[in-house]
PDB file of C-alpha atoms and ligand atoms in Angstrom:
ATOM      1  CA  UNK A   1     -13.802  23.964  40.213  1.00  0.00           C
ATOM      2  CA  UNK A   2     -11.498  27.138  40.203  1.00  0.00           C
ATOM      3  CA  UNK A   3      -9.469  26.194  43.071  1.00  0.00           C
ATOM      4  CA  UNK A   4      -8.906  24.227  46.991  1.00  0.00           C
ATOM      5  CA  UNK A   5      -8.055  26.210  49.972  1.00  0.00           C
ATOM      6  CA  UNK A   6      -6.727  24.011  52.437  1.00  0.00           C
ATOM      7  CA  UNK A   7      -5.041  25.048  55.803  1.00  0.00           C
ATOM      8  CA  UNK A   8      -5.453  24.015  59.807  1.00  0.00           C
ATOM      9  CA  UNK A   9      -8.195  25.914  61.301  1.00  0.00           C
ATOM     10  CA  UNK A  10      -7.754  29.093  61.695  1.00  0.00           C
ATOM     11  CA  UNK A  11      -6.536  29.774  59.014  1.00  0.00           C
ATOM     12  CA  UNK A  12      -8.287  31.884  57.177  1.00  0.00           C
ATOM     13  CA  UNK A  13     -10.034  29.462  54.633  1.00  0.00           C
ATOM     14  CA  UNK A  14     -14.125  29.960  55.325  1.00  0.00           C
ATOM     15  CA  UNK A  15     -13.247  33.685  55.131  1.00  0.00           C
ATOM     16  CA  UNK A  16     -11.104  33.986  51.868  1.00  0.00           C
ATOM     17  CA  UNK A  17     -13.148  31.173  50.002  1.00  0.00           C
ATOM     18  CA  UNK A  18     -16.700  33.823  51.073  1.00  0.00           C
ATOM     19  CA  UNK A  19     -14.575  37.024  49.682  1.00  0.00           C
ATOM     20  CA  UNK A  20     -13.340  35.238  47.191  1.00  0.00           C
ATOM     21  CA  UNK A  21     -16.708  33.662  45.832  1.00  0.00           C
ATOM     22  CA  UNK A  22     -17.613  37.485  46.044  1.00  0.00           C
ATOM     23  CA  UNK A  23     -15.056  39.611  43.849  1.00  0.00           C
ATOM     24  CA  UNK A  24     -14.753  35.885  41.466  1.00  0.00           C
ATOM     25  CA  UNK A  25     -18.726  35.816  40.831  1.00  0.00           C
ATOM     26  CA  UNK A  26     -18.300  31.822  41.675  1.00  0.00           C
ATOM     27  CA  UNK A  27     -19.634  29.254  44.290  1.00  0.00           C
ATOM     28  CA  UNK A  28     -18.129  28.822  47.970  1.00  0.00           C
ATOM     29  CA  UNK A  29     -18.553  25.517  48.527  1.00  0.00           C
ATOM     30  CA  UNK A  30     -17.287  24.724  52.200  1.00  0.00           C
ATOM     31  CA  UNK A  31     -16.932  21.539  53.376  1.00  0.00           C
ATOM     32  CA  UNK A  32     -17.281  21.994  57.131  1.00  0.00           C
ATOM     33  CA  UNK A  33     -21.211  23.184  56.074  1.00  0.00           C
ATOM     34  CA  UNK A  34     -21.903  20.699  53.767  1.00  0.00           C
ATOM     35  CA  UNK A  35     -21.116  18.281  56.442  1.00  0.00           C
ATOM     36  CA  UNK A  36     -23.767  19.974  58.665  1.00  0.00           C
ATOM     37  CA  UNK A  37     -26.235  20.517  56.361  1.00  0.00           C
ATOM     38  CA  UNK A  38     -26.293  16.305  55.270  1.00  0.00           C
ATOM     39  CA  UNK A  39     -26.142  15.752  58.579  1.00  0.00           C
ATOM     40  CA  UNK A  40     -28.573  18.401  60.335  1.00  0.00           C
ATOM     41  CA  UNK A  41     -26.321  18.613  63.077  1.00  0.00           C
ATOM     42  CA  UNK A  42     -23.161  20.460  63.985  1.00  0.00           C
ATOM     43  CA  UNK A  43     -19.584  19.352  63.856  1.00  0.00           C
ATOM     44  CA  UNK A  44     -20.007  18.779  67.536  1.00  0.00           C
ATOM     45  CA  UNK A  45     -23.007  16.955  67.021  1.00  0.00           C
ATOM     46  CA  UNK A  46     -21.579  15.174  64.942  1.00  0.00           C
ATOM     47  CA  UNK A  47     -18.249  14.470  67.388  1.00  0.00           C
ATOM     48  CA  UNK A  48     -20.271  13.481  70.488  1.00  0.00           C
ATOM     49  CA  UNK A  49     -22.692  11.392  68.707  1.00  0.00           C
ATOM     50  CA  UNK A  50     -20.679   9.366  66.094  1.00  0.00           C
ATOM     51  CA  UNK A  51     -17.517  10.510  66.900  1.00  0.00           C
ATOM     52  CA  UNK A  52     -14.505  10.996  64.635  1.00  0.00           C
ATOM     53  CA  UNK A  53     -14.005   8.293  62.551  1.00  0.00           C
ATOM     54  CA  UNK A  54     -17.825   8.572  61.397  1.00  0.00           C
ATOM     55  CA  UNK A  55     -17.079  12.523  60.733  1.00  0.00           C
ATOM     56  CA  UNK A  56     -13.934  11.635  58.346  1.00  0.00           C
ATOM     57  CA  UNK A  57     -15.852   9.146  56.470  1.00  0.00           C
ATOM     58  CA  UNK A  58     -18.980  12.244  55.474  1.00  0.00           C
ATOM     59  CA  UNK A  59     -15.781  14.410  55.048  1.00  0.00           C
ATOM     60  CA  UNK A  60     -14.217  12.440  52.700  1.00  0.00           C
ATOM     61  CA  UNK A  61     -17.496  11.261  50.831  1.00  0.00           C
ATOM     62  CA  UNK A  62     -18.571  15.050  50.259  1.00  0.00           C
ATOM     63  CA  UNK A  63     -15.032  16.014  49.235  1.00  0.00           C
ATOM     64  CA  UNK A  64     -15.223  13.130  46.609  1.00  0.00           C
ATOM     65  CA  UNK A  65     -18.394  14.712  46.160  1.00  0.00           C
ATOM     66  CA  UNK A  66     -17.667  18.509  45.340  1.00  0.00           C
ATOM     67  CA  UNK A  67     -14.235  18.133  44.053  1.00  0.00           C
ATOM     68  CA  UNK A  68     -14.788  18.431  40.184  1.00  0.00           C
ATOM     69  CA  UNK A  69     -17.722  20.750  40.541  1.00  0.00           C
ATOM     70  CA  UNK A  70     -17.476  23.674  38.056  1.00  0.00           C
ATOM     71  CA  UNK A  71     -16.109  26.537  38.612  1.00  0.00           C
ATOM     72  CA  UNK A  72     -16.469  26.692  42.783  1.00  0.00           C
ATOM     73  CA  UNK A  73     -14.212  27.591  44.868  1.00  0.00           C
ATOM     74  CA  UNK A  74     -13.616  24.260  47.477  1.00  0.00           C
ATOM     75  CA  UNK A  75     -13.079  25.714  50.950  1.00  0.00           C
ATOM     76  CA  UNK A  76     -11.862  22.371  53.217  1.00  0.00           C
ATOM     77  CA  UNK A  77     -12.001  20.992  56.520  1.00  0.00           C
ATOM     78  CA  UNK A  78      -8.770  21.981  58.504  1.00  0.00           C
ATOM     79  CA  UNK A  79      -8.439  18.086  58.681  1.00  0.00           C
ATOM     80  CA  UNK A  80      -9.259  17.250  55.044  1.00  0.00           C
ATOM     81  CA  UNK A  81      -6.038  16.631  53.777  1.00  0.00           C
ATOM     82  CA  UNK A  82      -4.925  14.577  56.596  1.00  0.00           C
ATOM     83  CA  UNK A  83      -6.083  11.144  55.239  1.00  0.00           C
ATOM     84  CA  UNK A  84      -4.535   9.326  52.606  1.00  0.00           C
ATOM     85  CA  UNK A  85      -7.298   8.977  49.955  1.00  0.00           C
ATOM     86  CA  UNK A  86      -8.269  12.190  50.758  1.00  0.00           C
ATOM     87  CA  UNK A  87      -4.676  13.691  49.502  1.00  0.00           C
ATOM     88  CA  UNK A  88      -4.629  11.754  46.782  1.00  0.00           C
ATOM     89  CA  UNK A  89      -7.269  13.297  45.442  1.00  0.00           C
ATOM     90  CA  UNK A  90      -6.133  17.479  46.348  1.00  0.00           C
ATOM     91  CA  UNK A  91      -2.472  16.193  44.995  1.00  0.00           C
ATOM     92  CA  UNK A  92      -4.643  15.095  41.553  1.00  0.00           C
ATOM     93  CA  UNK A  93      -6.698  18.672  41.269  1.00  0.00           C
ATOM     94  CA  UNK A  94      -6.418  20.467  37.286  1.00  0.00           C
ATOM     95  CA  UNK A  95      -6.695  23.674  39.792  1.00  0.00           C
ATOM     96  CA  UNK A  96      -4.363  25.115  42.256  1.00  0.00           C
ATOM     97  CA  UNK A  97      -4.342  23.847  46.033  1.00  0.00           C
ATOM     98  CA  UNK A  98      -3.514  26.849  48.098  1.00  0.00           C
ATOM     99  CA  UNK A  99      -2.497  26.148  51.586  1.00  0.00           C
ATOM    100  CA  UNK A 100      -3.235  29.369  53.955  1.00  0.00           C
ATOM    101  CA  UNK A 101      -0.925  29.432  56.490  1.00  0.00           C
ATOM    102  CA  UNK A 102      -0.981  31.259  60.104  1.00  0.00           C
ATOM    103  CA  UNK A 103       1.275  31.155  62.907  1.00  0.00           C
ATOM    104  CA  UNK A 104      -0.567  29.363  66.569  1.00  0.00           C
ATOM    105  CA  UNK A 105      -0.136  32.629  67.871  1.00  0.00           C
ATOM    106  CA  UNK A 106      -2.300  33.971  65.081  1.00  0.00           C
ATOM    107  CA  UNK A 107      -4.522  30.599  65.465  1.00  0.00           C
ATOM    108  CA  UNK A 108      -4.500  31.125  69.208  1.00  0.00           C
ATOM    109  CA  UNK A 109      -5.908  34.593  68.907  1.00  0.00           C
ATOM    110  CA  UNK A 110      -8.548  33.776  66.281  1.00  0.00           C
ATOM    111  CA  UNK A 111      -9.740  30.545  67.538  1.00  0.00           C
ATOM    112  CA  UNK A 112      -9.641  31.830  71.216  1.00  0.00           C
ATOM    113  CA  UNK A 113     -13.142  31.849  72.434  1.00  0.00           C
ATOM    114  CA  UNK A 114     -14.890  29.442  69.942  1.00  0.00           C
ATOM    115  CA  UNK A 115     -16.529  26.322  71.078  1.00  0.00           C
ATOM    116  CA  UNK A 116     -17.293  25.340  67.737  1.00  0.00           C
ATOM    117  CA  UNK A 117     -14.146  23.310  67.001  1.00  0.00           C
ATOM    118  CA  UNK A 118     -14.132  19.861  69.043  1.00  0.00           C
ATOM    119  CA  UNK A 119     -10.331  19.219  68.179  1.00  0.00           C
ATOM    120  CA  UNK A 120      -9.457  23.300  69.196  1.00  0.00           C
ATOM    121  CA  UNK A 121     -10.897  23.491  72.230  1.00  0.00           C
ATOM    122  CA  UNK A 122      -9.503  24.778  75.303  1.00  0.00           C
ATOM    123  CA  UNK A 123      -6.536  24.286  73.504  1.00  0.00           C
ATOM    124  CA  UNK A 124      -3.751  26.971  74.361  1.00  0.00           C
ATOM    125  CA  UNK A 125      -1.014  28.173  71.890  1.00  0.00           C
ATOM    126  CA  UNK A 126       1.805  25.891  72.509  1.00  0.00           C
ATOM    127  CA  UNK A 127      -0.962  22.700  72.268  1.00  0.00           C
ATOM    128  CA  UNK A 128      -2.647  23.860  68.806  1.00  0.00           C
ATOM    129  CA  UNK A 129       1.163  24.642  67.878  1.00  0.00           C
ATOM    130  CA  UNK A 130       1.798  20.714  68.385  1.00  0.00           C
ATOM    131  CA  UNK A 131      -0.875  19.042  66.425  1.00  0.00           C
ATOM    132  CA  UNK A 132      -0.761  21.555  63.641  1.00  0.00           C
ATOM    133  CA  UNK A 133       3.381  21.238  63.227  1.00  0.00           C
ATOM    134  CA  UNK A 134       2.326  16.896  63.261  1.00  0.00           C
ATOM    135  CA  UNK A 135       0.055  18.082  60.875  1.00  0.00           C
ATOM    136  CA  UNK A 136       2.237  19.959  58.665  1.00  0.00           C
ATOM    137  CA  UNK A 137       3.245  17.606  56.032  1.00  0.00           C
ATOM    138  CA  UNK A 138       0.343  16.404  55.302  1.00  0.00           C
ATOM    139  CA  UNK A 139      -0.271  20.131  54.142  1.00  0.00           C
ATOM    140  CA  UNK A 140       2.484  20.842  52.343  1.00  0.00           C
ATOM    141  CA  UNK A 141       2.496  17.566  49.727  1.00  0.00           C
ATOM    142  CA  UNK A 142      -1.250  18.412  48.775  1.00  0.00           C
ATOM    143  CA  UNK A 143      -0.429  22.700  48.314  1.00  0.00           C
ATOM    144  CA  UNK A 144       0.844  23.897  45.079  1.00  0.00           C
ATOM    145  CA  UNK A 145       1.133  27.468  46.656  1.00  0.00           C
ATOM    146  CA  UNK A 146       1.768  28.490  50.307  1.00  0.00           C
ATOM    147  CA  UNK A 147       0.438  31.942  51.571  1.00  0.00           C
ATOM    148  CA  UNK A 148       1.322  33.641  55.326  1.00  0.00           C
ATOM    149  CA  UNK A 149      -1.983  35.154  55.901  1.00  0.00           C
ATOM    150  CA  UNK A 150      -0.318  35.883  59.648  1.00  0.00           C
ATOM    151  CA  UNK A 151      -0.313  39.694  58.334  1.00  0.00           C
ATOM    152  CA  UNK A 152      -2.472  39.647  55.518  1.00  0.00           C
ATOM    153  CA  UNK A 153      -6.124  40.883  56.104  1.00  0.00           C
ATOM    154  CA  UNK A 154      -8.569  38.929  54.087  1.00  0.00           C
ATOM    155  CA  UNK A 155      -8.649  40.741  50.728  1.00  0.00           C
ATOM    156  CA  UNK A 156      -5.111  40.566  50.418  1.00  0.00           C
ATOM    157  CA  UNK A 157      -5.335  37.188  50.544  1.00  0.00           C
ATOM    158  CA  UNK A 158      -7.675  37.196  48.426  1.00  0.00           C
ATOM    159  CA  UNK A 159      -5.872  39.793  46.063  1.00  0.00           C
ATOM    160  CA  UNK A 160      -2.683  37.067  46.307  1.00  0.00           C
ATOM    161  CA  UNK A 161      -5.344  34.545  45.112  1.00  0.00           C
ATOM    162  CA  UNK A 162      -5.747  36.478  42.149  1.00  0.00           C
ATOM    163  CA  UNK A 163      -2.418  36.551  41.321  1.00  0.00           C
ATOM    164  CA  UNK A 164      -2.209  32.739  41.106  1.00  0.00           C
ATOM    165  CA  UNK A 165      -5.121  31.948  39.504  1.00  0.00           C
ATOM    166  CA  UNK A 166      -4.328  34.900  36.229  1.00  0.00           C
ATOM    167  CA  UNK A 167      -1.124  32.917  35.748  1.00  0.00           C
ATOM    168  CA  UNK A 168      -2.135  29.191  36.735  1.00  0.00           C
ATOM    169  CA  UNK A 169      -4.658  30.372  33.431  1.00  0.00           C
ATOM    170  CA  UNK A 170      -1.558  31.091  31.819  1.00  0.00           C
ATOM    171  CA  UNK A 171       0.551  28.181  32.339  1.00  0.00           C
TER     172      UNK A 171
HETATM  173  C1  S3P B 201     -10.707  19.981  61.749  1.00  0.00           C
HETATM  174  C2  S3P B 201     -10.896  21.059  61.275  1.00  0.00           C
HETATM  175  C3  S3P B 201     -12.561  21.926  60.930  1.00  0.00           C
HETATM  176  C4  S3P B 201     -13.461  21.251  60.752  1.00  0.00           C
HETATM  177  C5  S3P B 201     -13.964  20.194  62.225  1.00  0.00           C
HETATM  178  C6  S3P B 201     -12.095  19.427  62.599  1.00  0.00           C
HETATM  179  C7  S3P B 201      -9.511  19.819  62.391  1.00  0.00           C
HETATM  180  O1  S3P B 201     -12.581  23.091  59.750  1.00  0.00           O
HETATM  181  O2  S3P B 201     -13.519  19.859  59.510  1.00  0.00           O
HETATM  182  O3  S3P B 201     -13.563  20.496  63.301  1.00  0.00           O
HETATM  183  O4  S3P B 201      -9.622  18.657  61.743  1.00  0.00           O
HETATM  184  O5  S3P B 201      -8.796  20.285  61.621  1.00  0.00           O
HETATM  185  P1  S3P B 201     -12.012  24.234  59.995  1.00  0.00           P
HETATM  186  O6  S3P B 201     -10.808  23.728  59.612  1.00  0.00           O
HETATM  187  O7  S3P B 201     -12.565  25.220  59.120  1.00  0.00           O
HETATM  188  O8  S3P B 201     -12.451  24.754  61.062  1.00  0.00           O
END
């Protein structure tokens, strides 16, 4: 593995992961995509049919499966670091775990109108902010680096990550 991206919904993990993969000529594994492919359902369908606990178990199993693959960028789901066993995996990773941050306002702007996320559907800025605040310590506990993406383009985030990687290799 090259690095792991973590962060709340709308923080840019998928977009940045894809851009970074192009730039570094490596593969990106997006945990949400893996879950949907394995289950042959959308995230909404998995939540509606089996419930969140089932989703979290599949997410955990696929995290373990994909955690130590060579040369890949792993984009996690917004809830991945919440489970203690997942957090342990992330903390023990030998590659940088990078937390993408966005303010509740920016998160809201990025997610509004999106109906693919069962836990964010129809929430306003303060409701999103409240969930994010509740999760904040779980995210930071797993992260080696934090990037605030509020005023950065995905390309600028990629540039910062490239710098992190260059220094990580030297260290
Ligand atoms: C979730 C985040 C989503 C997805 C699911 C639950 C969460 O991933 O895994 O809807 O609990 O924060 P993204 O962060 O990629 O949207």
